[in-house]
mmCIF file of C-alpha atoms in Angstrom:
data_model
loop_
_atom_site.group_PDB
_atom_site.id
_atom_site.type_symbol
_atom_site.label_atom_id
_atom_site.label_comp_id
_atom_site.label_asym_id
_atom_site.label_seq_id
_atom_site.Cartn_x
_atom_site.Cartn_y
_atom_site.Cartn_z
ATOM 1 C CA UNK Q 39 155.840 -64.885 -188.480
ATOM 2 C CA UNK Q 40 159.009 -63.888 -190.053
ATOM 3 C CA UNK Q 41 159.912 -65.970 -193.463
ATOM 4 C CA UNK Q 42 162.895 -67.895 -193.417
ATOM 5 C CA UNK Q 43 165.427 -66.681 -196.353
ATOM 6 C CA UNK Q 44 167.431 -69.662 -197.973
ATOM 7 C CA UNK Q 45 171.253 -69.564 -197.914
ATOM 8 C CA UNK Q 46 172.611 -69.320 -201.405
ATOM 9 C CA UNK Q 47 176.487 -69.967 -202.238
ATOM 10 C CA UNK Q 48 178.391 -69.710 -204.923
ATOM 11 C CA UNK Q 49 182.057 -71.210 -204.997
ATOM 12 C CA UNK Q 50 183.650 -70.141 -207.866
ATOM 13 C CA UNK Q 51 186.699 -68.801 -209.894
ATOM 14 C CA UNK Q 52 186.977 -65.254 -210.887
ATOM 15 C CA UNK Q 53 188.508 -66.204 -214.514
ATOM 16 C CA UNK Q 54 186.002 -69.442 -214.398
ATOM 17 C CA UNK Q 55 183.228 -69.223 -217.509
ATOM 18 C CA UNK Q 56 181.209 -71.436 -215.846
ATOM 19 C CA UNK Q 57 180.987 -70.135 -212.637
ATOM 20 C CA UNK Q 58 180.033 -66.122 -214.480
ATOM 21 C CA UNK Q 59 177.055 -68.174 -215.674
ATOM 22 C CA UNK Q 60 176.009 -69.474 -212.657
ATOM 23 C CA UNK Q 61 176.887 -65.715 -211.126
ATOM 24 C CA UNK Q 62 175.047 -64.065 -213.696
ATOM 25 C CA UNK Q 63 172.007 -66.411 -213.577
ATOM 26 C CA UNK Q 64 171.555 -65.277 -209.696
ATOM 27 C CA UNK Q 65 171.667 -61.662 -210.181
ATOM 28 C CA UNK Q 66 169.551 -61.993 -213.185
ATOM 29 C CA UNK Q 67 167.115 -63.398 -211.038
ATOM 30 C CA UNK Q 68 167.984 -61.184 -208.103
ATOM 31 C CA UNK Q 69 169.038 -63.850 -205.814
ATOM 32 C CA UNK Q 70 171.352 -62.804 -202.839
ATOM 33 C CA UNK Q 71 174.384 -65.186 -202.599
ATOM 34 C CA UNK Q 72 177.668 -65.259 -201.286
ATOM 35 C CA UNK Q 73 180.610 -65.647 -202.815
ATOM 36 C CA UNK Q 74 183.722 -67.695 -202.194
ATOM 37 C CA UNK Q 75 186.423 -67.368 -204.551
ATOM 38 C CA UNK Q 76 188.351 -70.887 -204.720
ATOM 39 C CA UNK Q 77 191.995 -71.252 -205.225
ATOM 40 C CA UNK Q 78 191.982 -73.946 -207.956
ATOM 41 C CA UNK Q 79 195.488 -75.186 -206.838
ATOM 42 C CA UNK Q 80 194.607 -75.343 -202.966
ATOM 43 C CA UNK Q 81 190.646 -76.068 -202.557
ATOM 44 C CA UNK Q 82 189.071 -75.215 -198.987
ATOM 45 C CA UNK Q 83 187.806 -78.050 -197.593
ATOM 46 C CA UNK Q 84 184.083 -77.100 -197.593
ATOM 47 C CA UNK Q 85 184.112 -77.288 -201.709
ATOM 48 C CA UNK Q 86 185.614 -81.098 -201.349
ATOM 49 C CA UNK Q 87 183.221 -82.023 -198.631
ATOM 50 C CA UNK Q 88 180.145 -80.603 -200.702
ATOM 51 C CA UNK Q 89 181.850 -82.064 -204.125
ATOM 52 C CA UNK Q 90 184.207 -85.072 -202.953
ATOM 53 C CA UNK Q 91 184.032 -86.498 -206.702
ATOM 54 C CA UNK Q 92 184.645 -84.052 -208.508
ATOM 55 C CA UNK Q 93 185.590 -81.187 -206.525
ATOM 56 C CA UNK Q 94 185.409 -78.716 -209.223
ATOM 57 C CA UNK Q 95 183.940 -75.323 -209.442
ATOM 58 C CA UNK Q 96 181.060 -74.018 -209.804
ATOM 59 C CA UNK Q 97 179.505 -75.404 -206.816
ATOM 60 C CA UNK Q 98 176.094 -73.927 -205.892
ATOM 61 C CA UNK Q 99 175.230 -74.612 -202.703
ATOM 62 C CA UNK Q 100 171.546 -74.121 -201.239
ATOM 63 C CA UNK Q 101 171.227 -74.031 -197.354
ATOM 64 C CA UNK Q 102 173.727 -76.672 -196.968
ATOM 65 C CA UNK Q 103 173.173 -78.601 -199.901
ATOM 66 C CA UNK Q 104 175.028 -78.998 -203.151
ATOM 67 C CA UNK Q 105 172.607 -78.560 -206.149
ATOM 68 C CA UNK Q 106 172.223 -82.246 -207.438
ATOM 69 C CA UNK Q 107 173.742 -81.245 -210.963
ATOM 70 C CA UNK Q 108 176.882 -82.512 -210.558
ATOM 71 C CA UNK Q 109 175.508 -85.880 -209.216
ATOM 72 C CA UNK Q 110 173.182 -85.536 -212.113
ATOM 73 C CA UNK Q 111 176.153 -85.562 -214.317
ATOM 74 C CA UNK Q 112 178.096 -88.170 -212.753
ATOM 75 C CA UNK Q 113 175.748 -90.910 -213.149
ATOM 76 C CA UNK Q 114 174.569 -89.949 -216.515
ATOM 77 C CA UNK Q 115 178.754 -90.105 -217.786
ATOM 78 C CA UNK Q 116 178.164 -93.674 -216.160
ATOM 79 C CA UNK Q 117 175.558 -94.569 -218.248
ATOM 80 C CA UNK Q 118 177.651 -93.251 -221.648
ATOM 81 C CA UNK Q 119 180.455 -95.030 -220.509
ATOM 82 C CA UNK Q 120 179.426 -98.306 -219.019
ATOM 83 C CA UNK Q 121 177.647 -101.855 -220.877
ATOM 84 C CA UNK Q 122 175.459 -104.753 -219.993
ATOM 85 C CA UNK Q 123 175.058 -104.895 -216.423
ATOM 86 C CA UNK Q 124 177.111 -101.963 -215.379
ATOM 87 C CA UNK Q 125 175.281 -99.365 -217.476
ATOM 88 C CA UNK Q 126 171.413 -101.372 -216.725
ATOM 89 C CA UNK Q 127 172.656 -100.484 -212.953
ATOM 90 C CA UNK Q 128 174.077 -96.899 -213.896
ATOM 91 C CA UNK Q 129 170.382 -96.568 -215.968
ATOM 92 C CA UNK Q 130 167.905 -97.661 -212.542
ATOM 93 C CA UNK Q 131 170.170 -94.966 -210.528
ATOM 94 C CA UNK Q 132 169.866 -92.093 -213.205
ATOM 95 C CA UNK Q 133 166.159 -93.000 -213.476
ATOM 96 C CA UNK Q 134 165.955 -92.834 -209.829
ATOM 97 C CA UNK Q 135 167.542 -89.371 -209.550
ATOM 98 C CA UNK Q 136 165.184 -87.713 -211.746
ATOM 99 C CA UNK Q 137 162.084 -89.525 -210.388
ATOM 100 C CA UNK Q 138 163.841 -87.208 -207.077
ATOM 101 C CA UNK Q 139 163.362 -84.073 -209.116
ATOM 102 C CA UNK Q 140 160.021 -85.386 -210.907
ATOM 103 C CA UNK Q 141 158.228 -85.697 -207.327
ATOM 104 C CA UNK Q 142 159.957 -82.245 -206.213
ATOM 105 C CA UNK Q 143 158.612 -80.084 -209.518
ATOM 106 C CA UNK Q 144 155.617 -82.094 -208.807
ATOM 107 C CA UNK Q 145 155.107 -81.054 -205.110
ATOM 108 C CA UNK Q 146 156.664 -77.381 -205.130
ATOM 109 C CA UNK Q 147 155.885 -75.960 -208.717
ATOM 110 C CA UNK Q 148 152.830 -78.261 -209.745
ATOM 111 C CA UNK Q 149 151.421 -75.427 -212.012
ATOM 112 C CA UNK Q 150 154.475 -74.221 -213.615
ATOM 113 C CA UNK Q 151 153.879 -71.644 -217.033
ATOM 114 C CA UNK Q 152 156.561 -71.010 -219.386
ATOM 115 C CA UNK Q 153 155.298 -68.293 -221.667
ATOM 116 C CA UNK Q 154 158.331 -66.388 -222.191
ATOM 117 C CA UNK Q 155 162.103 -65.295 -220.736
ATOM 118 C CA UNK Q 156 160.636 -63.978 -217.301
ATOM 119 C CA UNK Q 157 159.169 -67.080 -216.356
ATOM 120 C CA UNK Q 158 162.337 -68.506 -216.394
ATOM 121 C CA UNK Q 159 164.403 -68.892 -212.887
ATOM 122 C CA UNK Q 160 167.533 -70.322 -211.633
ATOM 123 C CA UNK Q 161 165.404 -74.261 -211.445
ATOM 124 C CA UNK Q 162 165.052 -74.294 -215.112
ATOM 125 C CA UNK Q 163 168.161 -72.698 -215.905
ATOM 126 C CA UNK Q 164 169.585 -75.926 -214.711
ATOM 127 C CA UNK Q 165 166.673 -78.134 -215.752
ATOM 128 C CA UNK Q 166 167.843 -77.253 -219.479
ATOM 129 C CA UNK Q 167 171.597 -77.119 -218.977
ATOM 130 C CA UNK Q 168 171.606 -80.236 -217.414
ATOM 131 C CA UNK Q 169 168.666 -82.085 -218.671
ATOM 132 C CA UNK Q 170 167.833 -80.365 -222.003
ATOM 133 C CA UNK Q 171 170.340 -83.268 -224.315
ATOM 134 C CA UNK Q 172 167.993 -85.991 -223.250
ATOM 135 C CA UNK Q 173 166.475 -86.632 -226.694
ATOM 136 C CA UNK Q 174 170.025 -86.649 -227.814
ATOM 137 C CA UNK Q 175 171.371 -89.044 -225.176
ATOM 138 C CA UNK Q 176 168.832 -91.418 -225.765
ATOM 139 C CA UNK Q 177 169.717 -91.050 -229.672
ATOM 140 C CA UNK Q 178 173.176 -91.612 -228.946
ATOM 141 C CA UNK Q 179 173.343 -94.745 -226.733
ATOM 142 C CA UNK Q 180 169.569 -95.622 -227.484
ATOM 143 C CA UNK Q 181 169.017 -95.355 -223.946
ATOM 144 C CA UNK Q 182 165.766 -93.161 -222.135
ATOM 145 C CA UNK Q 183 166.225 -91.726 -219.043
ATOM 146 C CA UNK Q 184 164.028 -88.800 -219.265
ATOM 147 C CA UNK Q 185 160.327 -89.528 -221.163
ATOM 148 C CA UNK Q 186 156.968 -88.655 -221.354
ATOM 149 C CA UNK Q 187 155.952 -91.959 -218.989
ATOM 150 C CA UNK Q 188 158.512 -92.154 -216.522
ATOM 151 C CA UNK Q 189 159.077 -88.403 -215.957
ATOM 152 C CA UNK Q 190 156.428 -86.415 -217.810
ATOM 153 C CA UNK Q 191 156.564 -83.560 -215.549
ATOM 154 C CA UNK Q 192 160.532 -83.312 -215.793
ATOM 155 C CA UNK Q 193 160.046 -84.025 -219.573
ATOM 156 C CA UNK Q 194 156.872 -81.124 -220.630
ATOM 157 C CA UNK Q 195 158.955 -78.588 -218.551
ATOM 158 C CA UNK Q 196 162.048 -78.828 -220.288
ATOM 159 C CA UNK Q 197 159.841 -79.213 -223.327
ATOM 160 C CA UNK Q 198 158.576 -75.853 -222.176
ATOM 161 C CA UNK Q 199 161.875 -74.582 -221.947
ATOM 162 C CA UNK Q 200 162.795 -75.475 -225.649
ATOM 163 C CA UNK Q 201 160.131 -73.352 -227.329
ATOM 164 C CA UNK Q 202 161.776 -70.230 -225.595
ATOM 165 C CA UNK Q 203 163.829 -68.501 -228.262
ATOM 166 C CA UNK Q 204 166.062 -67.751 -225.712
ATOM 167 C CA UNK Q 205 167.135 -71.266 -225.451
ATOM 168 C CA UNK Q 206 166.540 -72.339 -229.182
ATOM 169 C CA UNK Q 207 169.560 -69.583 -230.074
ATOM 170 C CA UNK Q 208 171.702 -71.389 -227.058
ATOM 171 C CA UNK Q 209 171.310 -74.788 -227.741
ATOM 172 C CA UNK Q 210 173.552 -77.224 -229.082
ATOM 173 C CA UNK Q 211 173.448 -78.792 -232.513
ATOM 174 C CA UNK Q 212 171.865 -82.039 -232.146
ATOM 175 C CA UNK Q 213 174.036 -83.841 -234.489
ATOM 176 C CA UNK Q 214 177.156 -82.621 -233.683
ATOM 177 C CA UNK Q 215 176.410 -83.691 -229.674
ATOM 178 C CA UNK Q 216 175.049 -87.170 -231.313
ATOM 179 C CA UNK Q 217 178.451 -87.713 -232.739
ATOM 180 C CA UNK Q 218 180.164 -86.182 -229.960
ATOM 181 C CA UNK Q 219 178.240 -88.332 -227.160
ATOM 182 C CA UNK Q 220 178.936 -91.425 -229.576
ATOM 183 C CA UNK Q 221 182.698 -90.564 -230.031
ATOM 184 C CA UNK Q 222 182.948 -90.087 -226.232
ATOM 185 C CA UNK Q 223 180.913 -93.463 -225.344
ATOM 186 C CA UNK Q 224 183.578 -95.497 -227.770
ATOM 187 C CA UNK Q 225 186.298 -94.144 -226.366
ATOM 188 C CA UNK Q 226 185.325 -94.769 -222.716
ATOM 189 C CA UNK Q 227 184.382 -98.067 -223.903
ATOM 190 C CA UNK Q 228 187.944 -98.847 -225.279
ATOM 191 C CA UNK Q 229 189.916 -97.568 -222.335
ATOM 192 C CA UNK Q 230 187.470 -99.686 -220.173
ATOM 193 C CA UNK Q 231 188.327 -102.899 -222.137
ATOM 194 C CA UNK Q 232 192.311 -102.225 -221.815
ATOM 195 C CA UNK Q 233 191.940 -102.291 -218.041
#
């Protein structure tokens, strides 16, 4: 029986930063992928179906699907920007979305090992990127959305990830994205309360 290969694309910009990560991340890891180059200023309609919030590049798409980053991100700017009952609700649905991705690493990659750079694949890449601030989120707003009860397989694999030099010489100062997060939370806050 013939293996089914997964459908990989990449929308992106050829000037975009972001989307020569992404790009270089796949042939790193020698996935095959096509390519669509977007026209910022007149978007096909297949990148705002996939990404009707934001509909920004890159968009990774994996037979069909858009990787859940994006969505990650959304709901976590919620929870910076949001109080009281607004941000509790904002908090269940972020909690939610990585108990998704908890049960998934749990089911498909149960016995993961992170020893060194070669062990790490296009999953973590994103784990880190868009997971890796939780310690600093949770210092910033003093809320936990990623911890060693709720998500401890989420939270030892981008532990994991952390040891790696090659993402110790990438990361972001703490305290700098404490303040920033903090800076960015008031200011939200303030527009929020002119409305």
């Amino acid at each position: 029986m013939e293996e089914k290969k997964s459908k990989v694309i990449l929308h992106g910009m050829w000037a975009s930063t972001y989307s020569k990560r992404v790009e270089i991340a796949l042939k790193l890891k020698g996935i095959s992928y096509e390519y669509v180059e977007e026209d910022l200023k007149n978007k096909i309609d297949s990148l705002i179906q996939l990404n009707p919030v934001h509909k920004k590049i890159p968009l990774l798409v994996h037979d069909g699907k858009p990787v859940a980053e994006s969505q990650v991100f959304e709901v976590m700017a919620r929870v910076l920007s949001q109080e009281s009952e607004a941000q509790a609700k904002s908090v269940v649905e972020a909690r939610e979305r990585f108990r998704v991705l908890e049960e998934g690493l749990k089911k498909h990659s149960p016995n993961k090992i992170i020893r060194g750079n070669d062990d790490v694949g296009l999953l973590d890449i994103i784990i880190i990127a868009s997971s890796g601030v939780h310690k600093v989120f949770h210092e910033a707003i003093g809320v936990e959305i990623i911890g060693p009860v709720n998500t401890p397989t989420l939270y030892n694999w981008i532990e994991r990830l952390q040891e790696l030099p090659m993402i110790k010489e990438v990361e972001v100062p703490h305290d700098r994205l404490v303040t920033f997060l903090q800076k960015y939370r008031q200011v939200h806050l303030q527009q929020a309360a002119k409305v």
